[in-house]
Amino acid sequence: MKVKVVQSVLNANDAVARDNRRCMDEAGVLGLNLMSSPGSGKTTLLEKTIPALAADGGSAVLVGDLQTTRDAERLGGVTAEVLQINTGRGCHLSATQVADGLRELELGGMAFLFIENVGNLVCPASFDLGEHRKVVLLSVTEGDDKVAKYPTMFQPADVILLTKVDLLGVVDFSVDRVKDDLATLNGRAPFIELSSKTGQGMGVWLDWIRTQRR
Amino acid sequence: MHEMTIAAELLEQVLDVARSNEAVRVESVDVECGEQRQIVMEALQMAWTAVTEDTVAEGALLNLSERPMAACCRDCGLRFRPAIDDYRCSRCGLADVDIVEGHDIILQSIVCHQADEPTD
């Protein structure tokens, strides 16, 4: 017998994602999903961002990696509310993993939840975690062709951060090429050039976060 | 390899449908993959074979089709079909769109058999 179903395969993930969003809304927390390649500087950015936002409210972090608790240990230096999620072979975080994490974090008094996704420019783009905004990082050491090569990551981004710009003088990287590629994919998202090391662009990034919370 | 996650979610739904129809075997499953999901069809087929092992869906044919994307320009409201690497509106030129079709993966139907039903 043929049974007609017509149902989203990601129904279960999306339903949990909606619950996550509601949970963050009730706690008055802005949820930001940070996605990028491995090594683009997500953790370093958070190490600089969280203390700089202290006057605006506390930050909690969920950090996803296949293995190790190294990122959580690093971020434990800037917030007590940090939880490492080890995905094993999983190449992205799921809404259920975030829901489990939310149950363990104390969100009372928090203003921001940073979700540091597994480093990967493909799979994380397909899964709603319940975040309010998608933050996509691209570092200058990765090469200026990544926007064109991974359009599904950059197209839905709410903000795009070009990181490690202090290295622009020592790597072959055309910022204009990245901007041209973004113009065909995503003309909506602000494009912020920054360096966690020198502090360049950090003010623009912090102001963008504050604006999203209002 | 997010196709493995998708195959596992798909199997859950297929098994739910099979259970509610008292099926003992699933023969085939029709799934429509939105173009924007960039599913690698071969990878999904491979993942499906792996996740269905030792279930009533083992050996079930997975029929995959692709649904093209449709976008709606947030500026001028034009509905158009973007390319996967070019979302600029053909009327106003801005790449500021909502994806209104082709971003989902839909389980359309399954063919299954009950115990007293001939399977051929």
mmCIF file with all atom_site columns, C-alpha atoms in Angstrom, chain B residues 14-60:
data_model
loop_
_atom_site.group_PDB
_atom_site.id
_atom_site.type_symbol
_atom_site.label_atom_id
_atom_site.label_alt_id
_atom_site.label_comp_id
_atom_site.label_asym_id
_atom_site.label_entity_id
_atom_site.label_seq_id
_atom_site.pdbx_PDB_ins_code
_atom_site.Cartn_x
_atom_site.Cartn_y
_atom_site.Cartn_z
_atom_site.occupancy
_atom_site.B_iso_or_equiv
_atom_site.pdbx_formal_charge
_atom_site.auth_seq_id
_atom_site.auth_comp_id
_atom_site.auth_asym_id
_atom_site.auth_atom_id
_atom_site.pdbx_PDB_model_num
ATOM 1  C CA . VAL B 1 14 ? 9.372  6.064  7.986  1.00 0.00 ? 14 VAL B CA 1
ATOM 2  C CA . LEU B 1 15 ? 9.249  3.651  10.940 1.00 0.00 ? 15 LEU B CA 1
ATOM 3  C CA . ASP B 1 16 ? 6.482  5.752  12.566 1.00 0.00 ? 16 ASP B CA 1
ATOM 4  C CA . VAL B 1 17 ? 4.410  5.550  9.386  1.00 0.00 ? 17 VAL B CA 1
ATOM 5  C CA . ALA B 1 18 ? 5.129  1.824  9.033  1.00 0.00 ? 18 ALA B CA 1
ATOM 6  C CA . ARG B 1 19 ? 4.110  1.175  12.658 1.00 0.00 ? 19 ARG B CA 1
ATOM 7  C CA . SER B 1 20 ? 0.859  3.107  12.386 1.00 0.00 ? 20 SER B CA 1
ATOM 8  C CA . ASN B 1 21 ? 0.004  1.113  9.258  1.00 0.00 ? 21 ASN B CA 1
ATOM 9  C CA . GLU B 1 22 ? 1.037  -2.201 10.840 1.00 0.00 ? 22 GLU B CA 1
ATOM 10 C CA . ALA B 1 23 ? 3.540  -2.735 8.056  1.00 0.00 ? 23 ALA B CA 1
ATOM 11 C CA . VAL B 1 24 ? 6.039  -5.567 8.171  1.00 0.00 ? 24 VAL B CA 1
ATOM 12 C CA . ARG B 1 25 ? 8.104  -4.356 5.262  1.00 0.00 ? 25 ARG B CA 1
ATOM 13 C CA . VAL B 1 26 ? 8.797  -1.038 3.578  1.00 0.00 ? 26 VAL B CA 1
ATOM 14 C CA . GLU B 1 27 ? 9.300  -1.360 -0.143 1.00 0.00 ? 27 GLU B CA 1
ATOM 15 C CA . SER B 1 28 ? 10.150 2.190  -1.163 1.00 0.00 ? 28 SER B CA 1
ATOM 16 C CA . VAL B 1 29 ? 10.353 5.733  0.147  1.00 0.00 ? 29 VAL B CA 1
ATOM 17 C CA . ASP B 1 30 ? 9.899  8.931  -1.900 1.00 0.00 ? 30 ASP B CA 1
ATOM 18 C CA . VAL B 1 31 ? 11.796 11.980 -0.697 1.00 0.00 ? 31 VAL B CA 1
ATOM 19 C CA . GLU B 1 32 ? 12.058 15.445 -2.180 1.00 0.00 ? 32 GLU B CA 1
ATOM 20 C CA . CYS B 1 33 ? 15.307 17.290 -1.399 1.00 0.00 ? 33 CYS B CA 1
ATOM 21 C CA . GLY B 1 34 ? 15.345 21.062 -1.608 1.00 0.00 ? 34 GLY B CA 1
ATOM 22 C CA . GLU B 1 35 ? 18.080 22.340 -3.899 1.00 0.00 ? 35 GLU B CA 1
ATOM 23 C CA . GLN B 1 36 ? 19.456 24.665 -1.213 1.00 0.00 ? 36 GLN B CA 1
ATOM 24 C CA . ARG B 1 37 ? 20.168 21.763 1.131  1.00 0.00 ? 37 ARG B CA 1
ATOM 25 C CA . GLN B 1 38 ? 22.894 20.630 -1.261 1.00 0.00 ? 38 GLN B CA 1
ATOM 26 C CA . ILE B 1 39 ? 22.306 16.989 -0.444 1.00 0.00 ? 39 ILE B CA 1
ATOM 27 C CA . VAL B 1 40 ? 24.812 14.635 -1.999 1.00 0.00 ? 40 VAL B CA 1
ATOM 28 C CA . MET B 1 41 ? 22.389 12.023 -3.307 1.00 0.00 ? 41 MET B CA 1
ATOM 29 C CA . GLU B 1 42 ? 24.965 9.200  -3.342 1.00 0.00 ? 42 GLU B CA 1
ATOM 30 C CA . ALA B 1 43 ? 25.904 9.968  0.266  1.00 0.00 ? 43 ALA B CA 1
ATOM 31 C CA . LEU B 1 44 ? 22.257 9.928  1.346  1.00 0.00 ? 44 LEU B CA 1
ATOM 32 C CA . GLN B 1 45 ? 21.703 6.606  -0.428 1.00 0.00 ? 45 GLN B CA 1
ATOM 33 C CA . MET B 1 46 ? 24.720 5.145  1.345  1.00 0.00 ? 46 MET B CA 1
ATOM 34 C CA . ALA B 1 47 ? 23.600 6.498  4.714  1.00 0.00 ? 47 ALA B CA 1
ATOM 35 C CA . TRP B 1 48 ? 20.074 5.142  4.128  1.00 0.00 ? 48 TRP B CA 1
ATOM 36 C CA . THR B 1 49 ? 21.449 1.656  3.494  1.00 0.00 ? 49 THR B CA 1
ATOM 37 C CA . ALA B 1 50 ? 23.414 1.856  6.736  1.00 0.00 ? 50 ALA B CA 1
ATOM 38 C CA . VAL B 1 51 ? 20.654 3.179  9.014  1.00 0.00 ? 51 VAL B CA 1
ATOM 39 C CA . THR B 1 52 ? 17.920 0.843  7.770  1.00 0.00 ? 52 THR B CA 1
ATOM 40 C CA . GLU B 1 53 ? 19.843 -2.325 8.547  1.00 0.00 ? 53 GLU B CA 1
ATOM 41 C CA . ASP B 1 54 ? 17.823 -4.710 10.774 1.00 0.00 ? 54 ASP B CA 1
ATOM 42 C CA . THR B 1 55 ? 14.640 -2.625 10.477 1.00 0.00 ? 55 THR B CA 1
ATOM 43 C CA . VAL B 1 56 ? 11.441 -3.156 8.469  1.00 0.00 ? 56 VAL B CA 1
ATOM 44 C CA . ALA B 1 57 ? 12.877 -0.604 6.030  1.00 0.00 ? 57 ALA B CA 1
ATOM 45 C CA . GLU B 1 58 ? 15.979 -2.664 5.262  1.00 0.00 ? 58 GLU B CA 1
ATOM 46 C CA . GLY B 1 59 ? 16.313 -2.934 1.501  1.00 0.00 ? 59 GLY B CA 1
ATOM 47 C CA . ALA B 1 60 ? 13.704 -0.235 0.867  1.00 0.00 ? 60 ALA B CA 1
#
